[in-house]
CSV table of C-alpha atoms in Angstrom, one decimal:
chain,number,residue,atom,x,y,z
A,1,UNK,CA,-5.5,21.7,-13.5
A,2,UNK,CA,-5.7,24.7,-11.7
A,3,UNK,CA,-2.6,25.6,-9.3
A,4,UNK,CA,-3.5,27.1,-6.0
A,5,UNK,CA,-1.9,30.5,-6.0
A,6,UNK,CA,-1.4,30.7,-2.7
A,7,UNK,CA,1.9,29.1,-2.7
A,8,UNK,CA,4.7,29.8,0.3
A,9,UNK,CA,7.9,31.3,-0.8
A,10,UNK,CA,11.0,29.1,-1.4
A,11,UNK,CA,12.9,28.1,1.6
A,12,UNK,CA,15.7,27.7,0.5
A,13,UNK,CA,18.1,27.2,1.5
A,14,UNK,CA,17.3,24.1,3.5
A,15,UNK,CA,19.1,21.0,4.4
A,16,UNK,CA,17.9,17.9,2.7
A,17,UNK,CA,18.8,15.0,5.1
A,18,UNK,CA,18.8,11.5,3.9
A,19,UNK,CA,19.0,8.2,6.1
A,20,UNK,CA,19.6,4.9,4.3
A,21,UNK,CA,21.0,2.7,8.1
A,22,UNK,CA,18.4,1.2,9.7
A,23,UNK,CA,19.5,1.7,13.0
A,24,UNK,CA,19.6,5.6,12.2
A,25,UNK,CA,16.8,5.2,10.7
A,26,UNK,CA,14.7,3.5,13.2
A,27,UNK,CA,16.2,6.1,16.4
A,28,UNK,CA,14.5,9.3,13.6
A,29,UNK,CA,11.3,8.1,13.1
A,30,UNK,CA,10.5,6.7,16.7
A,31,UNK,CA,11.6,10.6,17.1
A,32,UNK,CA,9.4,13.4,18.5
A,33,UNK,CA,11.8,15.5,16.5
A,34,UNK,CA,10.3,14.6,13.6
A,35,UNK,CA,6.8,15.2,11.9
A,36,UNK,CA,4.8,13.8,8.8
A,37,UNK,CA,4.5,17.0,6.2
A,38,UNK,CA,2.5,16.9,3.2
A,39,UNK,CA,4.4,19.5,1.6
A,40,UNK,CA,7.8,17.6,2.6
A,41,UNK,CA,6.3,14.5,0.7
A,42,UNK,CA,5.2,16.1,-2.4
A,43,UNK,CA,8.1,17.6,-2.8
A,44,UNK,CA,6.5,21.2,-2.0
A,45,UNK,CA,8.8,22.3,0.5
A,46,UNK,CA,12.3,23.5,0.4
A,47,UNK,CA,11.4,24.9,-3.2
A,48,UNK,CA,7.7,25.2,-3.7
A,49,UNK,CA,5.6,24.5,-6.9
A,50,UNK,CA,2.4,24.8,-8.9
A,51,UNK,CA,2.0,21.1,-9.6
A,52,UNK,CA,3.4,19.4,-5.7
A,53,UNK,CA,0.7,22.2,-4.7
A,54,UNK,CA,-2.0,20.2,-6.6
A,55,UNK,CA,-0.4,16.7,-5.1
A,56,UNK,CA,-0.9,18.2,-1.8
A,57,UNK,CA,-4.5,19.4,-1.7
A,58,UNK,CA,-5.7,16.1,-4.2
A,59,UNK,CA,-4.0,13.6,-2.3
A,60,UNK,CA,-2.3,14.2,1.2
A,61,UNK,CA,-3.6,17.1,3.1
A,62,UNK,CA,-5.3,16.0,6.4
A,63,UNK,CA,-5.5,12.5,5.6
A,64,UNK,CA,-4.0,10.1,8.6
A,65,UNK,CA,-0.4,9.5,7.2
A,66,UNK,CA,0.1,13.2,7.3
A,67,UNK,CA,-1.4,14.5,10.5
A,68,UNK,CA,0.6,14.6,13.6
A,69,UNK,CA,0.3,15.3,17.9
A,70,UNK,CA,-3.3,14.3,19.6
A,71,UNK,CA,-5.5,14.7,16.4
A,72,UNK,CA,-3.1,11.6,15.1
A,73,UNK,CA,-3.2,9.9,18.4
A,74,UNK,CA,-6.8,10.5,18.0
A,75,UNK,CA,-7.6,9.0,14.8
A,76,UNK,CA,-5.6,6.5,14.8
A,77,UNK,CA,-7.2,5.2,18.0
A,78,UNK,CA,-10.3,5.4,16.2
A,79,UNK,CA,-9.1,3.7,12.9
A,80,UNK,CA,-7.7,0.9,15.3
A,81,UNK,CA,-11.0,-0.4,15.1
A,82,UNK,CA,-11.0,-1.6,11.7
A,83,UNK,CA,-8.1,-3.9,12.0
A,84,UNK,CA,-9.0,-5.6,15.4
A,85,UNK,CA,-8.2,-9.0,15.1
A,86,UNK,CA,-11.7,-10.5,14.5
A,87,UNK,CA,-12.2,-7.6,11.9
A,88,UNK,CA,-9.4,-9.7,10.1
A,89,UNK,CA,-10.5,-12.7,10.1
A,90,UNK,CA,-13.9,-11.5,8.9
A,91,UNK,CA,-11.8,-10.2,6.0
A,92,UNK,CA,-9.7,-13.1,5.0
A,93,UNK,CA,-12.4,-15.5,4.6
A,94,UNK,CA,-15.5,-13.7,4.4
A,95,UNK,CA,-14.0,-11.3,1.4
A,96,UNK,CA,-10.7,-12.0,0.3
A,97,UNK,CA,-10.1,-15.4,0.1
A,98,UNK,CA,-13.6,-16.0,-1.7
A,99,UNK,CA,-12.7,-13.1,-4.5
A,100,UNK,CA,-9.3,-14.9,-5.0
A,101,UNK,CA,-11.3,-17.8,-6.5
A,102,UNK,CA,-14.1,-15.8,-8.1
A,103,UNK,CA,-11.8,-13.7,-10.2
A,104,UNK,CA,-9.0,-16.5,-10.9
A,105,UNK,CA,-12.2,-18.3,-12.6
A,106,UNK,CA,-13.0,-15.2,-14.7
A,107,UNK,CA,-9.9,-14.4,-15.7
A,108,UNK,CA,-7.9,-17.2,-16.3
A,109,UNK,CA,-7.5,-18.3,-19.9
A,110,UNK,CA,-6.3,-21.0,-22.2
A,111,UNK,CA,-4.0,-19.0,-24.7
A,112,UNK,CA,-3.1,-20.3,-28.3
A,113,UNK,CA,-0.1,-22.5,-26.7
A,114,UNK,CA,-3.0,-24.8,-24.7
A,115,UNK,CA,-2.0,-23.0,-21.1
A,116,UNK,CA,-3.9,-21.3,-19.0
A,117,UNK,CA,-2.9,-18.3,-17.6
A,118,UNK,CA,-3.9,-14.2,-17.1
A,119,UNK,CA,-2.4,-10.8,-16.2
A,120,UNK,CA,-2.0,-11.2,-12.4
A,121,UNK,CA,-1.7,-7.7,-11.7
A,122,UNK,CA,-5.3,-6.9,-13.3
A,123,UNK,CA,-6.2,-9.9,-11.1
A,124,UNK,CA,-4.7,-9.4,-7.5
A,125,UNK,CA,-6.2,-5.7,-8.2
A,126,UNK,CA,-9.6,-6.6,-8.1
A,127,UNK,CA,-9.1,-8.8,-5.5
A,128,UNK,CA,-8.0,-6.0,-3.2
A,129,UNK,CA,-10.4,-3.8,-4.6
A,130,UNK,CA,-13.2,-6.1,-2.9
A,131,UNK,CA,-10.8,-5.4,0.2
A,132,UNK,CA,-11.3,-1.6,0.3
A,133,UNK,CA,-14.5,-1.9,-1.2
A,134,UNK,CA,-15.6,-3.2,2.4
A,135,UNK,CA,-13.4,-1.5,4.6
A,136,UNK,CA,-14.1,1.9,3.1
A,137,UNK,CA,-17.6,1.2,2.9
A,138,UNK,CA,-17.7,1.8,-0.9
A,139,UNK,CA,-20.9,0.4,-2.9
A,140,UNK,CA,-21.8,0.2,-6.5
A,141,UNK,CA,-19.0,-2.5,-7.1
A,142,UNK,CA,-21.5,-5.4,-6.9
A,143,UNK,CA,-21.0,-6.1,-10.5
A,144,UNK,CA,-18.0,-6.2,-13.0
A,145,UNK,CA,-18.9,-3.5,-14.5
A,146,UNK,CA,-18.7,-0.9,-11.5
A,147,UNK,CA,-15.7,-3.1,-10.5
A,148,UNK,CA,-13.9,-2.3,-13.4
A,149,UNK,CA,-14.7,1.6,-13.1
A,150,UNK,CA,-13.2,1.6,-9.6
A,151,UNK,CA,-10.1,-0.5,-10.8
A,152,UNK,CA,-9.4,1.9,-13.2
A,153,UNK,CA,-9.2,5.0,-10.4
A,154,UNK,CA,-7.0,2.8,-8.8
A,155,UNK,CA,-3.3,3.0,-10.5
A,156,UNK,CA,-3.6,6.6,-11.6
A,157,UNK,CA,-5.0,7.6,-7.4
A,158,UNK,CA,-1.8,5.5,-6.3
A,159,UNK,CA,0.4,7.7,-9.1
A,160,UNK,CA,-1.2,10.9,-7.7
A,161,UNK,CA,-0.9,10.1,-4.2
A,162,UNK,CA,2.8,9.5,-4.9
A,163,UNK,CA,3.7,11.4,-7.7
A,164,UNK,CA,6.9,12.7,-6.6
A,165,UNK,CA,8.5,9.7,-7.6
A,166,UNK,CA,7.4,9.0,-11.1
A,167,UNK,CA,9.3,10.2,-14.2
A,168,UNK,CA,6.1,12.0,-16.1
A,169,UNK,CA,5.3,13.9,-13.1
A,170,UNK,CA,2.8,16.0,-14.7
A,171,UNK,CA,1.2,13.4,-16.4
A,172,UNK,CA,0.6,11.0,-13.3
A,173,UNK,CA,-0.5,14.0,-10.9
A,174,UNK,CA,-3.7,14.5,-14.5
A,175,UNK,CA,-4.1,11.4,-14.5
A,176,UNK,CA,-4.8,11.3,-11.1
A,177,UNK,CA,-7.0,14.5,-10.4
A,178,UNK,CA,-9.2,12.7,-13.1
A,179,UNK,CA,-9.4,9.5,-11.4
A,180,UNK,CA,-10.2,10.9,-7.9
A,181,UNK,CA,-13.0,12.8,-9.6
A,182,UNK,CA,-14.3,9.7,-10.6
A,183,UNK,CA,-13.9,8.0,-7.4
A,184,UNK,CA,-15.5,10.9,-5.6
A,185,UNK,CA,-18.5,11.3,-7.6
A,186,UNK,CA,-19.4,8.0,-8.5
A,187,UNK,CA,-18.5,5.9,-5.6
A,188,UNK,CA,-17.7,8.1,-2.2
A,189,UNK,CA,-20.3,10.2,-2.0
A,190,UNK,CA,-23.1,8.0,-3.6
A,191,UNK,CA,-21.8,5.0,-1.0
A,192,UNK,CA,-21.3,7.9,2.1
A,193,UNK,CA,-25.1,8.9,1.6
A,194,UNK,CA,-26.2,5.1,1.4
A,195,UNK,CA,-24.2,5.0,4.9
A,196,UNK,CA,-26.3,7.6,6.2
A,197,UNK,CA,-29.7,6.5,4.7
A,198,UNK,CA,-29.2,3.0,6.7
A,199,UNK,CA,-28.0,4.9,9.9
A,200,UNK,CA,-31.5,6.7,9.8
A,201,UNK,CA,-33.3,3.3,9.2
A,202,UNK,CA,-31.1,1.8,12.1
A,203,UNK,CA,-32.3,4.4,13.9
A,204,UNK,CA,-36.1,3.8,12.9
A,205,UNK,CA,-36.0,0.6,13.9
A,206,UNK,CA,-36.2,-1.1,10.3
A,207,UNK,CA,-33.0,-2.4,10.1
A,208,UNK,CA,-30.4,-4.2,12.4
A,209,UNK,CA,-26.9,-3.5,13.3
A,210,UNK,CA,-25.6,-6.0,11.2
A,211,UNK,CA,-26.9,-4.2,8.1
A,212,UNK,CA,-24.5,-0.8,8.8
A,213,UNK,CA,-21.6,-2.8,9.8
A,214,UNK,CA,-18.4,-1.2,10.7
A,215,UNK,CA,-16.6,0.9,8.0
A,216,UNK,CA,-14.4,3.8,7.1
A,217,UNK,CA,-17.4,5.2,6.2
A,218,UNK,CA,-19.4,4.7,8.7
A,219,UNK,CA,-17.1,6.6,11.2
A,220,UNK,CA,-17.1,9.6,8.8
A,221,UNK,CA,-21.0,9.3,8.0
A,222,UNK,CA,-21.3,9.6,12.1
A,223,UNK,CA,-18.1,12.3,12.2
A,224,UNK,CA,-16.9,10.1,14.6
A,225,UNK,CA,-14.0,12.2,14.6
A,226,UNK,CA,-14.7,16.0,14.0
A,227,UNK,CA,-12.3,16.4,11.4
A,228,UNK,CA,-14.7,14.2,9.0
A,229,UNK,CA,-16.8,17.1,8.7
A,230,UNK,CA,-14.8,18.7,6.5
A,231,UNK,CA,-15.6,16.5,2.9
A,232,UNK,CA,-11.6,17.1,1.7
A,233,UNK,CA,-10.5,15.9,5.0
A,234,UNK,CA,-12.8,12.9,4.4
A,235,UNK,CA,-11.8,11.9,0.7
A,236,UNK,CA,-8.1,12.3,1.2
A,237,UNK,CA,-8.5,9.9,4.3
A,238,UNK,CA,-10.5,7.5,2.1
A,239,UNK,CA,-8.1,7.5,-0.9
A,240,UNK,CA,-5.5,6.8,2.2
A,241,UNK,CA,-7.4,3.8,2.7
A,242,UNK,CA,-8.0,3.2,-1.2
A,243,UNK,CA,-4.1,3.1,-1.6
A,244,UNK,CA,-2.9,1.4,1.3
A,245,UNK,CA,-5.2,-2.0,0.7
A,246,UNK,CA,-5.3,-1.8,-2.7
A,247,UNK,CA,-2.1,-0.8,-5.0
A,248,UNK,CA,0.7,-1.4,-2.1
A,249,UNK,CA,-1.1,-5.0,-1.7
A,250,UNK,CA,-1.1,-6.1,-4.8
A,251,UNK,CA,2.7,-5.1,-5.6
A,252,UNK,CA,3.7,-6.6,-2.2
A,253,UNK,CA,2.2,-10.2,-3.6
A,254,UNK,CA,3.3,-9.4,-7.3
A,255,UNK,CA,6.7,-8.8,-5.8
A,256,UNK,CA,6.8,-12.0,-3.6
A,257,UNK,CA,5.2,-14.0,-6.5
A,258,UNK,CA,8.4,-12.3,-8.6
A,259,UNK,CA,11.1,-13.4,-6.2
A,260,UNK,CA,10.2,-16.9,-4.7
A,261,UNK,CA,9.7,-17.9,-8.5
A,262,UNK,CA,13.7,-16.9,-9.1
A,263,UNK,CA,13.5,-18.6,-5.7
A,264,UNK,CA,12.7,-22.0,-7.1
A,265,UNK,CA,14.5,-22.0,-10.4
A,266,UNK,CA,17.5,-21.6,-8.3
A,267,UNK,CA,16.4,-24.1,-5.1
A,268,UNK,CA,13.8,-26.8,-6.6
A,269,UNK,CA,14.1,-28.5,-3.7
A,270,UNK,CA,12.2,-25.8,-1.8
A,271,UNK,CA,9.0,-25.9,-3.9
A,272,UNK,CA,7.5,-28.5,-1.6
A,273,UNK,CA,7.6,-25.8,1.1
A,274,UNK,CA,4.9,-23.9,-0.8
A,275,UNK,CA,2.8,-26.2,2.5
A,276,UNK,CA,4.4,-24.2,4.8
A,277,UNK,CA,3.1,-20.9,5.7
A,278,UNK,CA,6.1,-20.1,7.7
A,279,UNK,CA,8.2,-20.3,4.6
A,280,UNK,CA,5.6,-18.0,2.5
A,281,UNK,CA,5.5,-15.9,5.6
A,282,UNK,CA,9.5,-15.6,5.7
A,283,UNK,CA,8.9,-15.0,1.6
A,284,UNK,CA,6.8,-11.8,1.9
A,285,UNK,CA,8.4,-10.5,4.9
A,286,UNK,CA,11.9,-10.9,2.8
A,287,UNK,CA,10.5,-9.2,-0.9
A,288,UNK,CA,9.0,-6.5,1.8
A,289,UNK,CA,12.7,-5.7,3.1
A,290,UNK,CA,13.4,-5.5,-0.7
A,291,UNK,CA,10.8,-3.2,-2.0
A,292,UNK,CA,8.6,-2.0,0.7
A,293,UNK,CA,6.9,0.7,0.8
A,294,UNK,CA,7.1,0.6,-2.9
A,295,UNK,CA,8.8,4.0,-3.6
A,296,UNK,CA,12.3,4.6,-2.6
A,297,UNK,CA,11.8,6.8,0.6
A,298,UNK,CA,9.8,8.3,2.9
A,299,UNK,CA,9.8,11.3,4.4
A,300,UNK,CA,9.2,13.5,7.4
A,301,UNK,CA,9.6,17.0,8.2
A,302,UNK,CA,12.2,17.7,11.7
A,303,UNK,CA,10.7,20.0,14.0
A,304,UNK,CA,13.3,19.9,16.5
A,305,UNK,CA,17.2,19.9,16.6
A,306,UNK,CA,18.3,16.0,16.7
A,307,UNK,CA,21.3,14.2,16.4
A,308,UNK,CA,21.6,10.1,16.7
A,309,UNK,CA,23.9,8.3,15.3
A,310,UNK,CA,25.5,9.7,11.9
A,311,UNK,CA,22.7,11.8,11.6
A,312,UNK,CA,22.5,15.5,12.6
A,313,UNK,CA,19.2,17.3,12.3
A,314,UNK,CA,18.2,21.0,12.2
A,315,UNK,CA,14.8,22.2,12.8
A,316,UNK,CA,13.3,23.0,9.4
A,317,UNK,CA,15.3,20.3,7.6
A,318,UNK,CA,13.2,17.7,5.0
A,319,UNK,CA,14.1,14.1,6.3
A,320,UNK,CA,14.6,11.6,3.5
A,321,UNK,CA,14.5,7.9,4.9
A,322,UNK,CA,15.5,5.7,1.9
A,323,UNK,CA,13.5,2.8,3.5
A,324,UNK,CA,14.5,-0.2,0.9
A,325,UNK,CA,18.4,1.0,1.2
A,326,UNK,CA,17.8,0.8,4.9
A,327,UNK,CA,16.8,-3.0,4.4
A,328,UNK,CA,19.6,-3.7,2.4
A,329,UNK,CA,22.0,-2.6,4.9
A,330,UNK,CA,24.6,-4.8,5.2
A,331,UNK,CA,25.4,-4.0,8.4
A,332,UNK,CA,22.6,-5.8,10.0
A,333,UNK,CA,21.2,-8.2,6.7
A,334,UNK,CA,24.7,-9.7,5.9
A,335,UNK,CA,27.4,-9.4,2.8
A,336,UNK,CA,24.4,-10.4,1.0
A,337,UNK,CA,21.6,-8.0,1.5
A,338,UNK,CA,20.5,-7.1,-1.8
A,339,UNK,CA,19.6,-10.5,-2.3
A,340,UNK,CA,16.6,-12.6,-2.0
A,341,UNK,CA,16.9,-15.4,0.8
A,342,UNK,CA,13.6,-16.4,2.9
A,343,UNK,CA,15.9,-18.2,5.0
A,344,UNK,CA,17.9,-15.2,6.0
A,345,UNK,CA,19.1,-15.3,9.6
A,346,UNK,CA,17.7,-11.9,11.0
A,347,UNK,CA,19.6,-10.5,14.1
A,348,UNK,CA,17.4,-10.2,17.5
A,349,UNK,CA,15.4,-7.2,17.8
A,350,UNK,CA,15.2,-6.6,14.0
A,351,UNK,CA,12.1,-7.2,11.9
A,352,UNK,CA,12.7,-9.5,9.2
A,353,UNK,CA,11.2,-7.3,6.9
A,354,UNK,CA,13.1,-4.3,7.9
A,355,UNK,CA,10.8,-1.1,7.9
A,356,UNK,CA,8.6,-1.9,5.7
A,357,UNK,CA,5.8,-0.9,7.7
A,358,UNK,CA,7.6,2.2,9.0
A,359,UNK,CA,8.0,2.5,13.0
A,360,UNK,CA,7.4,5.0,15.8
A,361,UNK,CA,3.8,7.2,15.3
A,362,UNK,CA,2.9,6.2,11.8
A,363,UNK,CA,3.7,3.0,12.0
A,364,UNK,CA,1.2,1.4,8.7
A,365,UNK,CA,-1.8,0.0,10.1
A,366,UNK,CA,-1.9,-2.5,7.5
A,367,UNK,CA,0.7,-4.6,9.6
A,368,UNK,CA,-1.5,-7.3,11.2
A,369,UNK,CA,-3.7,-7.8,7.5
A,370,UNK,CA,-0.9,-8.9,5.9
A,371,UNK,CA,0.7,-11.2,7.4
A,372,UNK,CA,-2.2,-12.0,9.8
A,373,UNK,CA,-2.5,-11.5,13.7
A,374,UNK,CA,0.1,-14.6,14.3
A,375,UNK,CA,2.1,-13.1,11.5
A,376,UNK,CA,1.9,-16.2,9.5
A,377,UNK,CA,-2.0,-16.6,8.7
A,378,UNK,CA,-2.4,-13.2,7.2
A,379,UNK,CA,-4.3,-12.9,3.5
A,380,UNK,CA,-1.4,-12.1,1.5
A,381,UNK,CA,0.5,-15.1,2.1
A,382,UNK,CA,-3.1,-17.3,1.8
A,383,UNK,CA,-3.3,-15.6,-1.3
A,384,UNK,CA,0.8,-16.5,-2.4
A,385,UNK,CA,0.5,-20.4,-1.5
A,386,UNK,CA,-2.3,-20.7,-3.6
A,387,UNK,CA,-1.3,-19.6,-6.7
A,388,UNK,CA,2.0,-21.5,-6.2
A,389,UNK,CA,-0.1,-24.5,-5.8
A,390,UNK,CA,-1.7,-23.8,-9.3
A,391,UNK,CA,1.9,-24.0,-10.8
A,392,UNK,CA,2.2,-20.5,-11.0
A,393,UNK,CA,5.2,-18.6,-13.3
A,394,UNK,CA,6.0,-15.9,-15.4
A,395,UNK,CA,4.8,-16.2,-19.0
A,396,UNK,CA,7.7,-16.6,-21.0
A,397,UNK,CA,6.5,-14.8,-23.9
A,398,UNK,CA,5.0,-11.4,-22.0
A,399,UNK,CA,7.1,-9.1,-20.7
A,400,UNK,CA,5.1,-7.5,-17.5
A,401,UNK,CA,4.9,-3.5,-17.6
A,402,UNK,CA,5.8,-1.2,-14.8
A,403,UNK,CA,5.1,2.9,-14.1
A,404,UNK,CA,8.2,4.2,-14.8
A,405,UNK,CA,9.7,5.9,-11.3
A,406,UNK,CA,12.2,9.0,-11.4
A,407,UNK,CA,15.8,8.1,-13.1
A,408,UNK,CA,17.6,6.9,-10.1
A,409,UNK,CA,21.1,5.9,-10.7
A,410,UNK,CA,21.5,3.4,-7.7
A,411,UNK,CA,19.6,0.4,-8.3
A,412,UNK,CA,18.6,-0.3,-4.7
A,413,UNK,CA,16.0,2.4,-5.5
A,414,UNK,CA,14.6,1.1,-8.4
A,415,UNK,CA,11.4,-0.2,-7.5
A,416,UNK,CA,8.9,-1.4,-9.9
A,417,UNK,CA,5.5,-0.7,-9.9
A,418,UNK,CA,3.6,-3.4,-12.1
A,419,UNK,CA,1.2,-2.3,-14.3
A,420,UNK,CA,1.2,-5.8,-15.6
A,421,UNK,CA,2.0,-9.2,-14.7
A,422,UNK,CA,1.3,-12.5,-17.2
A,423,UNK,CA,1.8,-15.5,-15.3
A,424,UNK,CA,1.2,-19.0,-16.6
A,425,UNK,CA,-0.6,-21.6,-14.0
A,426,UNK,CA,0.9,-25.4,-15.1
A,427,UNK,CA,-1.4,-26.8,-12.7
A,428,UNK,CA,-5.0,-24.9,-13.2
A,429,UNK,CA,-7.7,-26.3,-15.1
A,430,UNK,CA,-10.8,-25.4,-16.3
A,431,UNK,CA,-12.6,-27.3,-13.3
A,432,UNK,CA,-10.2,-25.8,-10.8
């Protein structure tokens, strides 16, 4: 891989700041004292480097998360569009819900014990990758085989997107150059020139408007916004998209599949409240406080002097808001925050999952599609109660595999990322 040379001198020294109360927390990111930064997030700015360079122009550069003032307001407005409320809908059962049966039929299997069961992960993958698939606007994934070439970008573009994190820096940022080449050649620009082919036929008068329908791709096909004319600009906000419904999905309901099933070993009683959705709801929200967003922290860059709380900011400082520490604070989750409880009694005002979803400006989108627009009808949780009503649980005799993250000594910040995930369904058959 080929640095960019053009790399700005250390600044050091610079305060790194890390926040790990939620209250703090909350008051600096709902802050105009503080910006997103792709270079803060990479890891490419007190102390610059050849490889965080790389993560930075691949990944993060001009892509929605990392863009700030009226070009986010902007954008984001724009982007809105795609998770309206009837957009949502459309998505659950138009896409989602039918892929979650399609692929549980293909890839459930009767193993040499007489059960049937698969790798989940592998599974709740493709099943998201039908999500962004539409949402993006990406074609060429009608069949399994260009669905299993876009799986396989998916993992390593999540890696390079986040590499910062993960243990084998070096090789995670390869891995991922390779797999955005892959995604770019093969699926963005062949699908962003189909987009514009059925613009001109809408135009013409061939087609109707329900042929083009609303898509990532569609905005940057018309450069709805300007910025889409610049292609990098484009890509990086389409592997956004590409992460955000696809890997952070599928660990969220890995993750919640992980927990309630300790859950239920523990409280058999409760496995009757699989009918509920505002259990499953309380579920997911609860693993999201755990684990969300599925590194240890987020960051953001202060642009102005701030000081709230325990917290005291310079302008030029790199903010580091340990998110999942945040939702473990005992101070507002109780002596017992580190633990799993879907019946935890959440003070008023507080999310019950915590910050999962971030707050103030860059607040994730994703919100309202998982856990739905009444926050309890959302696909996630469809997708949860479901496989708890096959009889889902871990396969006793496979141990699931996760991307290893950096060496972290407090285990609050230990966050696996499953690579796989056998499960054993007690209640599927083959005429499921």
């Amino acid at each position: 891989m080929d640095a960019n040379p053009l790399i700005p001198e250390s600044r050091c020294p610079v305060s790194r700041i890390r926040i790990d109360s939620l209250d703090d927390m909350q008051k600096v990111l709902r802050s105009k004292a503080v910006e997103e930064n792709a270079d803060v997030s990479a890891d490419n700015y007190i102390c610059p480097n050849a490889l965080a360079e790389i993560n930075v122009r691949e990944f993060q550069a001009g892509n929605l998360a990392m863009i700030n003032g009226d070009l986010h307001r902007q954008r984001r407005r724009l982007l809105n569009a795609l998770v309206r409320p009837e957009e949502l809908v459309r998505f659950r059962e138009d896409i989602i819900l039918p892929s979650v049966e399609r692929w549980m039929d293909r890839s459930v299997k009767k193993n040499e014990d007489g059960l049937y069961g698969c790798d989940l992960a592998s599974v709740v993958e493709l099943i998201f990758l039908e999500f962004a698939a539409k949402i993006i606007g990406i074609q060429g994934v009608e069949s399994e085989e260009g669905m299993a070439r876009l799986r396989a970008c998916a993992l390593p573009i999540f890696g390079g997107l986040s590499a910062s994190h993960f243990e084998d820096r070096e090789g995670v940022t390869r891995a991922g150059v390779e797999a955005k080449k892959v995604f770019v050649e093969e699926f963005f620009r062949p699908s962003l020139a189909f987009v514009k082919k059925q613009l001109e036929r809408l135009d013409a008068g061939e087609i109707g408007e329900e042929e083009v329908p609303l898509n990532l791709l569609r905005m940057i096909a018309t450069e709805a916004h300007e910025s889409y004319h610049d292609e990098s600009v484009a890509v990086n906000e389409a592997i956004l998209f590409f992460v955000a419904t696809t890997g952070t999905s599928a660990q969220a309901v890995l993750a919640t599949i992980e927990y309630l099933s300790d859950w239920f070993e523990a409280h058999p009683e409760d496995r009757a409240r699989i009918e509920d959705m505002e259990f499953i709801s309380q579920a997911l929200q609860e693993t999201l406080r755990l684990r969300a967003p599925f590194v240890p922290y987020l960051t953001r860059l202060a642009v102005e002097d701030l000081e709230v709380g325990g917290v005291t900011l310079k302008a030029g400082d790199e903010v580091h808001a340990w998110v999942a520490r945040a939702g473990r604070d005992e101070a507002v989750f109780g002596a017992n925050a580190n633990d799993f409880d879907p019946d935890r009694g959440v003070p008023e005002g507080i999310s019950r999952y915590g910050l999962a979803f971030a707050t103030g400006p860059h607040q994730c989108l994703g919100l309202r599609a998982v856990l739905g627009n009444d926050g309890k009808s959302g696909s996630h949780l469809r997708m949860v109660q479901g496989l708890f009503r096959a009889g889902i649980r871990r396969d006793p005799k496979c141990e699931a595999q996760v991307l290893e993250m950096r060496n972290l000594e407090d285990p609050r910040d230990r966050i696996p990322t499953y690579i796989t995930f056998p499960v054993v369904l007690d209640k599927w058959s083959a005429s499921s």
